[in-house]
Short mmCIF file of C-alpha atoms in Angstrom, two decimals:
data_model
loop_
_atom_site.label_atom_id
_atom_site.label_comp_id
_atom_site.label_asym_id
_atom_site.label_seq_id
_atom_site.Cartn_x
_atom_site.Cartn_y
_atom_site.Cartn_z
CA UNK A 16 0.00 0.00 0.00
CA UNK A 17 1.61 3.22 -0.90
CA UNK A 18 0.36 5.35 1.75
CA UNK A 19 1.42 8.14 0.94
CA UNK A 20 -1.71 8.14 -1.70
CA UNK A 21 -4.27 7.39 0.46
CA UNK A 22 -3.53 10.40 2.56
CA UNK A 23 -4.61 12.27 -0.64
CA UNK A 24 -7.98 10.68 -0.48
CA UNK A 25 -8.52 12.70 2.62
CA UNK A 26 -10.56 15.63 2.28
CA UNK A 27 -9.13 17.40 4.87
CA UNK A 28 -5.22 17.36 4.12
CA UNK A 29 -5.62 18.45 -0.06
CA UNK A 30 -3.38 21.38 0.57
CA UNK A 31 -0.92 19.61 3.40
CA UNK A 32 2.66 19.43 1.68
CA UNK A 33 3.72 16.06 0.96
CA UNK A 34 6.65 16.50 3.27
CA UNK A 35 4.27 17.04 5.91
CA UNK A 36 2.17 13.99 5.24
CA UNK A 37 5.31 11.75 4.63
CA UNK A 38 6.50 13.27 8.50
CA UNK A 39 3.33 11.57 9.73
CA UNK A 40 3.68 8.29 7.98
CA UNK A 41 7.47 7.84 9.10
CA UNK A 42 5.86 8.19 13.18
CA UNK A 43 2.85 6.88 12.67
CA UNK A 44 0.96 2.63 13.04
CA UNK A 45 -0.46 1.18 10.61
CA UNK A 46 -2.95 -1.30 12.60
CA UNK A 47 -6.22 -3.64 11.75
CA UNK A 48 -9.38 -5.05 13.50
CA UNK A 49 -11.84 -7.47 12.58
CA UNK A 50 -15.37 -7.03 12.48
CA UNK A 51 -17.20 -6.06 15.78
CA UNK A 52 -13.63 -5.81 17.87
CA UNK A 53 -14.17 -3.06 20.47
CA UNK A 54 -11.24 -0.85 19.16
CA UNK A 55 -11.61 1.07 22.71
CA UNK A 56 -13.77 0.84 25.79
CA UNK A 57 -14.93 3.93 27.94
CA UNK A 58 -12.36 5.32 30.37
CA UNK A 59 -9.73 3.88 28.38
CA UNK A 60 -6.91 6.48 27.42
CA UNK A 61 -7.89 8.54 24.46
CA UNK A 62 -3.84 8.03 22.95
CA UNK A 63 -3.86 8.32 19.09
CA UNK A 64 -4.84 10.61 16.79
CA UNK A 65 -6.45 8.34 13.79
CA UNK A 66 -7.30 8.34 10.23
CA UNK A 67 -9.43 5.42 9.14
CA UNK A 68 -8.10 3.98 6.09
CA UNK A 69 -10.97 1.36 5.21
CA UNK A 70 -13.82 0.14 6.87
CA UNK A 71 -16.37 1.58 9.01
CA UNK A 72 -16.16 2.71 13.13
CA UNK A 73 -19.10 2.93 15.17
CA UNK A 74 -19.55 5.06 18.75
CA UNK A 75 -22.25 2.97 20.76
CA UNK A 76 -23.65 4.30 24.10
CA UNK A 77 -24.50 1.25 26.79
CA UNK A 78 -22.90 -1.50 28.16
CA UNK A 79 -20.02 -3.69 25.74
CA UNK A 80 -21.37 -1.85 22.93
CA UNK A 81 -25.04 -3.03 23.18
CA UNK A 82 -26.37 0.53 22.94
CA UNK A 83 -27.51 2.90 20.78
CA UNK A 84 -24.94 3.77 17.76
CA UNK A 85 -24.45 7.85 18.42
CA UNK A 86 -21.86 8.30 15.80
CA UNK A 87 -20.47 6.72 12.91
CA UNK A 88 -16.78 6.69 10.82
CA UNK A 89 -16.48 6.42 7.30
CA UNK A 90 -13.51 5.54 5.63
CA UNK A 91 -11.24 8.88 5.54
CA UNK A 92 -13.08 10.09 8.56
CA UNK A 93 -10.37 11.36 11.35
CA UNK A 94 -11.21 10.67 14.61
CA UNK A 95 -9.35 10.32 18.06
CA UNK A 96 -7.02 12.79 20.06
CA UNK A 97 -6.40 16.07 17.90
CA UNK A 98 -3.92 19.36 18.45
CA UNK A 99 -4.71 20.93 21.22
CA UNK A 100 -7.52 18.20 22.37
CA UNK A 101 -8.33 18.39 26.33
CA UNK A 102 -9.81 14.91 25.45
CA UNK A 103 -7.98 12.42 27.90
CA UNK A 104 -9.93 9.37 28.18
CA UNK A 105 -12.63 7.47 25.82
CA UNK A 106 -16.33 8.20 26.90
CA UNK A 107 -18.22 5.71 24.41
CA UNK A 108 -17.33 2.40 23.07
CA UNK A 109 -15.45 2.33 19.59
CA UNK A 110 -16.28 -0.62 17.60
CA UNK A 111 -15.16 -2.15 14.09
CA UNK A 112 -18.28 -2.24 12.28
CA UNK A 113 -16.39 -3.85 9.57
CA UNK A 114 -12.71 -5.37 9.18
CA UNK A 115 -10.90 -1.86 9.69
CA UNK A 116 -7.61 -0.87 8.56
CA UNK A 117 -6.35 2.22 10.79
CA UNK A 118 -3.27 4.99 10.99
CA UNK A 119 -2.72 5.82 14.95
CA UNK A 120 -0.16 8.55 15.75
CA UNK A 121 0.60 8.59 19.53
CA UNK A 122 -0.09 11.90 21.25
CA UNK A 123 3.34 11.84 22.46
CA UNK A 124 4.15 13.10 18.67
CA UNK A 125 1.78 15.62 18.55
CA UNK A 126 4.06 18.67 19.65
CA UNK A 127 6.38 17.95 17.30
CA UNK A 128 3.07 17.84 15.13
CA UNK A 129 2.28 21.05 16.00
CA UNK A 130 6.05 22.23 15.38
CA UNK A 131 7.13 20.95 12.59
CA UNK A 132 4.14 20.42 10.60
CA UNK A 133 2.03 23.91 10.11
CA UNK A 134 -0.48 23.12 7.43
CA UNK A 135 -1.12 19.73 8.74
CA UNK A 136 -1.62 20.78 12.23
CA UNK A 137 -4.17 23.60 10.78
CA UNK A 138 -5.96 21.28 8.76
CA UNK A 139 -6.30 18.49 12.06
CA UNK A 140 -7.52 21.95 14.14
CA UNK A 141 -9.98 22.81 11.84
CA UNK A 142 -11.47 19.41 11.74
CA UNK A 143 -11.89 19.20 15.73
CA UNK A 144 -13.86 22.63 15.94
CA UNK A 145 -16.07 21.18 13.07
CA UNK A 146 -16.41 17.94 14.66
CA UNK A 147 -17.34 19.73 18.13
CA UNK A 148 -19.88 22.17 16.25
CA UNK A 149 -21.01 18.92 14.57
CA UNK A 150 -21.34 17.24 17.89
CA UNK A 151 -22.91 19.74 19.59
CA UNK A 152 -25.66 20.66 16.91
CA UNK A 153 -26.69 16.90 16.68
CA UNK A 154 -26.54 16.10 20.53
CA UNK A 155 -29.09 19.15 20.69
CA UNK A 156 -31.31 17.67 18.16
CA UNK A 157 -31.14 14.49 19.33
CA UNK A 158 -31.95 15.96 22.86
CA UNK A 159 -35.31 17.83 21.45
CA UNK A 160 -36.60 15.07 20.05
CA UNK A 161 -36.04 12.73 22.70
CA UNK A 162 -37.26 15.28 24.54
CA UNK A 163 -40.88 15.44 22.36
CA UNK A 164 -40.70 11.50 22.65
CA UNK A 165 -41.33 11.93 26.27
CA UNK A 166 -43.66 14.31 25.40
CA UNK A 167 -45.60 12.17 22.90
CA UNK A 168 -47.35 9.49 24.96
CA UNK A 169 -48.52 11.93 27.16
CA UNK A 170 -49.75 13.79 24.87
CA UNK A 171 -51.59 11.37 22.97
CA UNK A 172 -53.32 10.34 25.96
CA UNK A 173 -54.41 14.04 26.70
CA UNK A 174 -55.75 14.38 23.18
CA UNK A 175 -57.76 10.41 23.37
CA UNK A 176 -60.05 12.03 26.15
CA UNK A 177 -61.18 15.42 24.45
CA UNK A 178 -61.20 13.53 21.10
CA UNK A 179 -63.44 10.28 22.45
CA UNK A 180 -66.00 13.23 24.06
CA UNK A 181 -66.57 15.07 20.80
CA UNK A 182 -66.77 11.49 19.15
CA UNK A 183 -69.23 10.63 21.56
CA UNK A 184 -71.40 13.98 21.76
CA UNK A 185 -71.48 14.26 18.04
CA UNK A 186 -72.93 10.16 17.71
CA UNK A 187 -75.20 11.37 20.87
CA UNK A 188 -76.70 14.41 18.88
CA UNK A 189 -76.89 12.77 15.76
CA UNK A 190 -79.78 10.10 17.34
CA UNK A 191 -81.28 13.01 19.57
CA UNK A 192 -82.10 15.13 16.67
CA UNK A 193 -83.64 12.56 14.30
CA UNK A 194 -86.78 12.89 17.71
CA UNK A 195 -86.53 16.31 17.33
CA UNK A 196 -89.51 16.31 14.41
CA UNK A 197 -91.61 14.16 16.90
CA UNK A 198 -91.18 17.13 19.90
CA UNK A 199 -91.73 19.93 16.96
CA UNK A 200 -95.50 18.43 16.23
CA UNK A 201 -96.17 18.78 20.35
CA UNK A 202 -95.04 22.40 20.38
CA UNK A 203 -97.16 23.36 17.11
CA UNK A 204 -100.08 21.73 18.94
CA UNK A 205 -99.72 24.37 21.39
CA UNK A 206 -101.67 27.25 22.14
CA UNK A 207 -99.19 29.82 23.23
CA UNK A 208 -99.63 33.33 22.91
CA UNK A 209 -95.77 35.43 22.40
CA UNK A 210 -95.72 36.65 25.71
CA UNK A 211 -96.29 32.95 27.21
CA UNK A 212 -93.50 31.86 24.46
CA UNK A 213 -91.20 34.69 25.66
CA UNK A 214 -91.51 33.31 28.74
CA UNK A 215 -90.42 29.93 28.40
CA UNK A 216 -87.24 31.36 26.08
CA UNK A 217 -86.51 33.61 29.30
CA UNK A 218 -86.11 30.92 31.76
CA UNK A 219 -84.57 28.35 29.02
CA UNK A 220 -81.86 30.82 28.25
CA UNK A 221 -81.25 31.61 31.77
CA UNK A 222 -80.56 28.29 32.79
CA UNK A 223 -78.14 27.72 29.95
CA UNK A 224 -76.26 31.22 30.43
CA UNK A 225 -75.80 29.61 34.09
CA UNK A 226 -74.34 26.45 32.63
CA UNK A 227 -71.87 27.95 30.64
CA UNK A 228 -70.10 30.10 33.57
CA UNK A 229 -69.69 28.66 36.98
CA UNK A 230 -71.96 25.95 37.65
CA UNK A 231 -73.94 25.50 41.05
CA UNK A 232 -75.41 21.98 40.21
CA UNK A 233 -72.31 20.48 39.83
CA UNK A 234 -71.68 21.50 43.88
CA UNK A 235 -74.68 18.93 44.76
CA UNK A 236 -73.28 16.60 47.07
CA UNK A 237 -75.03 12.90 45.82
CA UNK A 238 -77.50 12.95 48.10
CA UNK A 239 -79.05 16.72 47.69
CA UNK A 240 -78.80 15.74 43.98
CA UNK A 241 -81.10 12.50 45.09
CA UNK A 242 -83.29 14.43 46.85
CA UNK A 243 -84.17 17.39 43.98
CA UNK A 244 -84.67 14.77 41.27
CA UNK A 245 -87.53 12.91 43.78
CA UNK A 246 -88.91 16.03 44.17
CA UNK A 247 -88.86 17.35 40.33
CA UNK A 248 -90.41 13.92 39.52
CA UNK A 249 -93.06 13.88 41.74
CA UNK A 250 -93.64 17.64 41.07
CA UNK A 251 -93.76 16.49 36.80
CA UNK A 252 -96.03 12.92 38.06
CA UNK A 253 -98.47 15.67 40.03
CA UNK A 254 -98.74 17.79 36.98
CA UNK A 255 -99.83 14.91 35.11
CA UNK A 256 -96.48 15.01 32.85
CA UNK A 257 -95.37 11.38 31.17
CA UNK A 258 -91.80 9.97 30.68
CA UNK A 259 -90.98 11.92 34.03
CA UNK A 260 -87.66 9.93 34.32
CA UNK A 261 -86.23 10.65 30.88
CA UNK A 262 -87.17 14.53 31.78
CA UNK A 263 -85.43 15.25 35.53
CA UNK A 264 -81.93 14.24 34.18
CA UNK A 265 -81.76 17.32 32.11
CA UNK A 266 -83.93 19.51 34.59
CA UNK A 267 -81.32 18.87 37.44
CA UNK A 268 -78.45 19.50 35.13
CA UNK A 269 -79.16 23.00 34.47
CA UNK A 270 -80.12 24.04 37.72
CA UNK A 271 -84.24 23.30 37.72
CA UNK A 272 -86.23 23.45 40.73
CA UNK A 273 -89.57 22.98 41.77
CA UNK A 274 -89.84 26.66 42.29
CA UNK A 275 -89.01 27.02 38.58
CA UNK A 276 -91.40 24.67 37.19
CA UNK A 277 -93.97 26.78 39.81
CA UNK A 278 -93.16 29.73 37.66
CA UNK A 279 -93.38 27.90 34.20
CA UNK A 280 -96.58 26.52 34.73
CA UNK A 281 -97.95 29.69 36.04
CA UNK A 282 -96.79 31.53 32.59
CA UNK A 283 -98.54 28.61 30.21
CA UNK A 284 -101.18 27.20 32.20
CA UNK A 285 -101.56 22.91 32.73
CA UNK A 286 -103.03 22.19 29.43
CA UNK A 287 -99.47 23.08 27.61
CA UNK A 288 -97.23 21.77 30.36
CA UNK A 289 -96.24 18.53 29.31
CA UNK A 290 -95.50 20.12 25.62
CA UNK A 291 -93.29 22.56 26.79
CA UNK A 292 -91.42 20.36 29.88
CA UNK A 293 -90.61 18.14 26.28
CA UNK A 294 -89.51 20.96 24.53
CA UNK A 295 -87.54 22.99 27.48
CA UNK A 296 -85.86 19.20 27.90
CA UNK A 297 -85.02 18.70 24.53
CA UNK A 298 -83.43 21.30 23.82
CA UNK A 299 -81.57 21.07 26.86
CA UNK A 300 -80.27 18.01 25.66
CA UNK A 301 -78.85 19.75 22.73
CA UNK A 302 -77.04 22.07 24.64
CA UNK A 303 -75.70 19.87 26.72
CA UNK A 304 -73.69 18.09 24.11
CA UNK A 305 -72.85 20.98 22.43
CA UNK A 306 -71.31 22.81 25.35
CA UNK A 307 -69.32 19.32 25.73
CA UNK A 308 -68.11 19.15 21.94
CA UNK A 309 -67.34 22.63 22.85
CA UNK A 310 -65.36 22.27 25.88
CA UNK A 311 -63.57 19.05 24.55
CA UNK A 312 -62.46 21.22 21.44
CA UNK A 313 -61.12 23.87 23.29
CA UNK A 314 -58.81 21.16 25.51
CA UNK A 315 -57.91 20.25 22.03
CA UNK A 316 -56.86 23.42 20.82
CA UNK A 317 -55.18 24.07 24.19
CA UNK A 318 -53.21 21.47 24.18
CA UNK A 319 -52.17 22.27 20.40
CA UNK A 320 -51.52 25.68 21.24
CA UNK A 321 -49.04 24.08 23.93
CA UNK A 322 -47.41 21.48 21.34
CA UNK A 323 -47.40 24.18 19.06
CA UNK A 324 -45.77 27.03 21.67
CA UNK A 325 -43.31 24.59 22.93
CA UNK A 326 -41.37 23.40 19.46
CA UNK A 327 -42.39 26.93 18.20
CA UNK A 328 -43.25 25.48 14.96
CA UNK A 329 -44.33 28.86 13.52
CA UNK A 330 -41.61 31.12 14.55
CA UNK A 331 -37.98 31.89 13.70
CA UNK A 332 -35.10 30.88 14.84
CA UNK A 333 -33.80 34.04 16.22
CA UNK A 334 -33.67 35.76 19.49
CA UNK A 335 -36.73 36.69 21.16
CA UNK A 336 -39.02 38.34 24.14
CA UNK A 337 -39.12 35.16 26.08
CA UNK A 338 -42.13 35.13 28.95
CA UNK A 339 -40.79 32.24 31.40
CA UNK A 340 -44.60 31.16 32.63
CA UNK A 341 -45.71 30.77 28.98
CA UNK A 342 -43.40 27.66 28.54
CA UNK A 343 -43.33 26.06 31.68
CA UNK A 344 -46.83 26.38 31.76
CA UNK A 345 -46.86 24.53 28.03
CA UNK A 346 -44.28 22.63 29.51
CA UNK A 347 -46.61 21.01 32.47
CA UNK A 348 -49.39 20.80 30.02
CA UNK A 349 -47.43 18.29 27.98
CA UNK A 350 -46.21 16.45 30.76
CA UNK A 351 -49.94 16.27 32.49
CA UNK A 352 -50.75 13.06 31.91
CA UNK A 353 -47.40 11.81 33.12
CA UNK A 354 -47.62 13.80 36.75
CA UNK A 355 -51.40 12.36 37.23
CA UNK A 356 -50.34 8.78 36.56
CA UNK A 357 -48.01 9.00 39.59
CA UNK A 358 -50.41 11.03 41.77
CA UNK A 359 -47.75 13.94 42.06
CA UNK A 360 -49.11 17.25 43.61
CA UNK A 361 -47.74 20.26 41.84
CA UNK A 362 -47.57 23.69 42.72
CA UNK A 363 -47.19 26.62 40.46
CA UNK A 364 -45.63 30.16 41.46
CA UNK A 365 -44.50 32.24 38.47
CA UNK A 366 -45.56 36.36 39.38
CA UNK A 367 -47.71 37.94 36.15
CA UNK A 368 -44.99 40.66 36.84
CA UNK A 369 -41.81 38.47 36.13
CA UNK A 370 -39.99 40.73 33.64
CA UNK A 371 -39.49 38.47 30.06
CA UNK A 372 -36.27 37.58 28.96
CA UNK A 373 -34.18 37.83 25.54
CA UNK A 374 -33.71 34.48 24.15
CA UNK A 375 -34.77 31.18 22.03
CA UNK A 376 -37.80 29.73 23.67
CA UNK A 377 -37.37 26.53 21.93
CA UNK A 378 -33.80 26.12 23.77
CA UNK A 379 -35.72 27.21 26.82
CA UNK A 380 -38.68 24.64 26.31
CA UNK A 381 -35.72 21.99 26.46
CA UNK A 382 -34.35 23.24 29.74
CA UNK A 383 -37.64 22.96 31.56
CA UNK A 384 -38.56 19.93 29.91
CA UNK A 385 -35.41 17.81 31.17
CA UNK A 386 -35.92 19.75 34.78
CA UNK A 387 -39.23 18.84 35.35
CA UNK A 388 -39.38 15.53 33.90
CA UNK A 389 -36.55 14.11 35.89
CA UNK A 390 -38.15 15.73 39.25
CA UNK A 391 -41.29 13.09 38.09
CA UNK A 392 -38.62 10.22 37.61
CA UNK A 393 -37.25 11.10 40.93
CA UNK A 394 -40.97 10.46 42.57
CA UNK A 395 -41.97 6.93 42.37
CA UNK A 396 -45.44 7.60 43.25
CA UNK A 397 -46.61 10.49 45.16
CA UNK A 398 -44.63 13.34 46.04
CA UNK A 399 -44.48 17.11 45.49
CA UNK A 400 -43.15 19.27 42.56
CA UNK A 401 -42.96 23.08 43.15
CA UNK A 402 -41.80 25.20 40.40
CA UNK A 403 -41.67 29.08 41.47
CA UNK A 404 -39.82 32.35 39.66
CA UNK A 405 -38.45 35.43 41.27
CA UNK A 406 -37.06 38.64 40.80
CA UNK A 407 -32.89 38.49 41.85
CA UNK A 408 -31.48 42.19 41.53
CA UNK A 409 -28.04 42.27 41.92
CA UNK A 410 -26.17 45.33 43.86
CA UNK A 411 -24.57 46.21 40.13
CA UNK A 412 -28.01 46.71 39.14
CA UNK A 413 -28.40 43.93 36.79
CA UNK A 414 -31.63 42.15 36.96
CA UNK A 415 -32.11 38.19 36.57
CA UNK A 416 -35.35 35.90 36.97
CA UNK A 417 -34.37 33.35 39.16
CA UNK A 418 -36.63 29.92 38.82
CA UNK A 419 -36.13 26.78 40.89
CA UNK A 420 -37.83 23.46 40.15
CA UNK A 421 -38.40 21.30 43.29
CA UNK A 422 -38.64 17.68 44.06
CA UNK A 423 -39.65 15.63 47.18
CA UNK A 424 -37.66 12.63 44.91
CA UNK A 425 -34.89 10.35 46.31
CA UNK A 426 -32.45 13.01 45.96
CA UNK A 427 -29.07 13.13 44.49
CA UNK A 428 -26.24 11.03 45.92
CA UNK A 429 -23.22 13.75 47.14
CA UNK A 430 -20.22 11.69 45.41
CA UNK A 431 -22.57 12.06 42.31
CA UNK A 432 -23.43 15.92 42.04
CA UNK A 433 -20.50 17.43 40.61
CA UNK A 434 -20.78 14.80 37.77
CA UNK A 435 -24.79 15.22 36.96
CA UNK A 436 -23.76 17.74 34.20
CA UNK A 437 -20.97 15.86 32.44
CA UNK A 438 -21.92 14.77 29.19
CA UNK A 439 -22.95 10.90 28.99
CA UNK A 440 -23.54 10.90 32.60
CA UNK A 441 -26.68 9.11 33.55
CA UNK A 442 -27.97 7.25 36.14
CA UNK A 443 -31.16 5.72 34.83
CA UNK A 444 -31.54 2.55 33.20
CA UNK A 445 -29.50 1.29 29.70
CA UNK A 446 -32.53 2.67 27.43
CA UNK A 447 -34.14 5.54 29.84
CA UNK A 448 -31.46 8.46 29.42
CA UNK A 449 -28.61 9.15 27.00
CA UNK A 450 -26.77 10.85 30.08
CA UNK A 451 -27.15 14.67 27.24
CA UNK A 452 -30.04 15.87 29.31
CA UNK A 453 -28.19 17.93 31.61
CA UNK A 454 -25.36 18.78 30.22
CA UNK A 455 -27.83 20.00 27.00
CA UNK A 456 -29.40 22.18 29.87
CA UNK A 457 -26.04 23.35 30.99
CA UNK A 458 -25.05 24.21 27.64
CA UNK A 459 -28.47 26.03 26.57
CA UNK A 460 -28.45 28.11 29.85
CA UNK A 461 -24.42 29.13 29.61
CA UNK A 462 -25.70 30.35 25.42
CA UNK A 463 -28.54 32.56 27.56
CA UNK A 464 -25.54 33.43 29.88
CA UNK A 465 -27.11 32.73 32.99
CA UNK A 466 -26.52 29.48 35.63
CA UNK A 467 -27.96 26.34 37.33
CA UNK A 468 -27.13 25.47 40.36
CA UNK A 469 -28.35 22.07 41.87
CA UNK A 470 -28.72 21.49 45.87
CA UNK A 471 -30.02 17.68 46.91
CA UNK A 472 -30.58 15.93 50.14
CA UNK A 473 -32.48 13.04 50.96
CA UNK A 474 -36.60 14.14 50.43
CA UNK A 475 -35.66 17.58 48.61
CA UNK A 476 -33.72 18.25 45.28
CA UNK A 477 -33.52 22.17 44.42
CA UNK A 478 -32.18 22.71 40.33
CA UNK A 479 -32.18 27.18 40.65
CA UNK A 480 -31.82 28.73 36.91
CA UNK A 481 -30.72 32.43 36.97
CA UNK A 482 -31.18 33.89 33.52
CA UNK A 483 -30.40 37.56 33.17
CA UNK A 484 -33.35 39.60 31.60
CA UNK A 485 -31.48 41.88 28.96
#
């Protein structure tokens, strides 16, 4: 193999002088793995610079390699220690996908790299901060949309119950209106003058108007409940009124009394009674499922104005007026579902008069995301999550909003802390947590330049975020 020419097949060293290449061949190994040989295992000294020759390297996450494959090396991909690399140790496992063929240079060579060998050394710097950018910008996305995967269960439960009801209501009104001819020949029977019909529109609207704000029926403990539909039915049974059952349902849920039906009958007299009870009740009927295709819809929209808000779907990627509340409040809306299946009681504090912030509320989005949904990991069942925002003015007169998310979880072991925002660092299970979660926190709050801060004991872990407000 004339190596020599397969240096030139590398993209990155077409303007390194030969002389320069030739000085690496002369120092450098020329070594080969079969396939699926773990080239290096985490912790293991990151020693050689490389330049893969043939064949294909993976980076796995997990245990011997069993993980997920986070990066991949083509052949005349560089990889390794570079100039001027802090990188010590091996974080991942690095596997032969394929029978590999390999040039290692040993770090010990690389100041004489950097000495002797200008355009080369340029070149090898230039791919590290593109490798790092590269790194960086695909660790984020990864994060986001693991991020929406935890998100999307949730979620999809949250929709299924707003969804089902409209299904529902809209089958229910379909069969109710095809009797709706049958109750139109008993009101044309009728012998109501306009002021009697004014009447019965009067109380019929007022009862709705009372079901669409704050509703006192649905205060009735069981038993008064019981004990107004006995006496509405016995009240409709005294008037002489039929199909009394299928008639107090609807009465009771819009707030009828006896004193009410006093009223009505005074305005229309006995003989039209029963036709208008029928016609007050079905039309109540109608309403009823229309105010709960209504209220289902709205859930709907509210929680696609959350999905919506939180990936900011429909907004640019620049810097923005950032209100705080507005996402963790989309935040907790996507994560419902998730807090009520573990019976965790949350508590809210956010001030309407937080001042906003200047930055990307999709970045933002992420950092509350990853806070609050390991505080609901932390809880097994039960348990406490407080999220609260403050003002914190500094003596140089700079302003920040200060936010701390709060479990009553396990808590964080102390020889563990200082290592919660290193990258790959996880402690839940092979499959739960790519150990990017933090440290993508870390590295979103540093590009808003403000800080986290984490405090954890036994029964109470405190993560503070101070982001500056200009």
């Amino acid at each position: 193999m004339n190596l020599l020419e397969t240096l030139h097949q590398f993209p990155i060293v077409e303007q390194v002088p030969d002389e320069q290449l030739q000085w690496f061949i002369d120092r450098a190994e020329v070594v080969s793995f079969p396939e699926e040989t773990v080239i290096y295992k985490p912790g293991s000294p990151a020693d050689h610079l490389i330049l893969l020759l043939d064949g294909r390297i993976r980076i796995d996450a997990g245990t011997g390699g069993a993980g997920d494959e986070l990066l991949a090396f083509e052949p005349h991909s560089v990889l390794g220690v570079l100039p001027f690399s802090r990188m010590k140790a091996n974080v991942n496992w690095v596997i032969a996908s394929s029978p590999v063929q390999m040039m290692q240079l040993h770090r010990t060579h690389l100041p004489d790299l950097i000495h002797s060998c200008y355009e080369l050394t340029e070149s090898l710097v230039h791919q590290m901060t593109t490798r790092v950018r590269d790194f960086t910008k695909q660790a984020q996305q990864n994060e986001k949309l693991a991020s929406l995967g935890r998100l999307s269960a949730g979620l999809a439960h949250e929709l299924n119950n707003p969804v089902a009801a409209v299904v529902r209501s809209a089958d229910t009104l379909k069969t109710h209106m095809r009797a709706t001819p049958e109750a139109f020949k008993a009101i044309m029977h009728l012998n109501l003058t306009d002021e009697q019909v004014d009447s019965v529109n009067t109380v019929f609207f007022k009862k709705v108007d009372q079901q669409s704000g704050p509703n006192p029926i649905q205060r009735l403990t069981l038993l008064e409940r019981s004990s107004l539909e006995d006496e509405v039915a016995d009240w409709l049974d005294d008037h002489g009124v039929d199909d009394t059952m299928d008639l107090v349902g609807p009465l009771i849920d819009y707030g009828f009394t006896v004193d009410d039906l006093d009223w009505v009958l005074e305005k229309i007299g006995d003989e039209n009674l029963a036709g208008v009870s029928n016609w007050l009740v079905n039309n109540l009927v109608t309403e009823k499922l229309v105010f709960d295709i209504s209220e289902a819809s709205k859930r709907i929209s509210i929680l696609t104005d959350s999905i919506k808000n939180y990936t900011h779907m429909d907004r640019g990627g620049g810097k923005e007026t950032v209100k705080l509340a507005d996402g963790i409040h989309n935040t907790l809306t996507l994560l419902q579902h998730k807090v009520k299946s573990k019976h965790i009681t949350v508590t809210v504090a956010l001030p309407p008069s937080l001042p906003a912030i200047c930055g990307w509320p999709g970045e933002l989005n992420q950092v509350w995301t990853n806070l609050i949904d390991n505080a609901i990991d932390a809880m097994p069942d039960g348990g406490s999550l407080a999220i609260d925002s403050q003002v914190d003015k500094r003596p140089d007169g700079s302003e920040f909003v200060l936010t701390k998310v709060t479990d009553s979880g396990s808590g964080i072991p102390a020889d563990i802390t200082d290592k919660i925002f290193e990258p790959f660092f996880t402690t839940k299970e092979i499959g739960k947590g790519t150990g990017l979660g933090l440290d993508i926190v870390q590295g979103i709050i540093k590009h808003h330049n403000g800080s986290i801060k984490v405090k954890s004991v036994p029964g109470r872990t405190e993560f503070s975020v101070c982001l500056p407000t200009q």
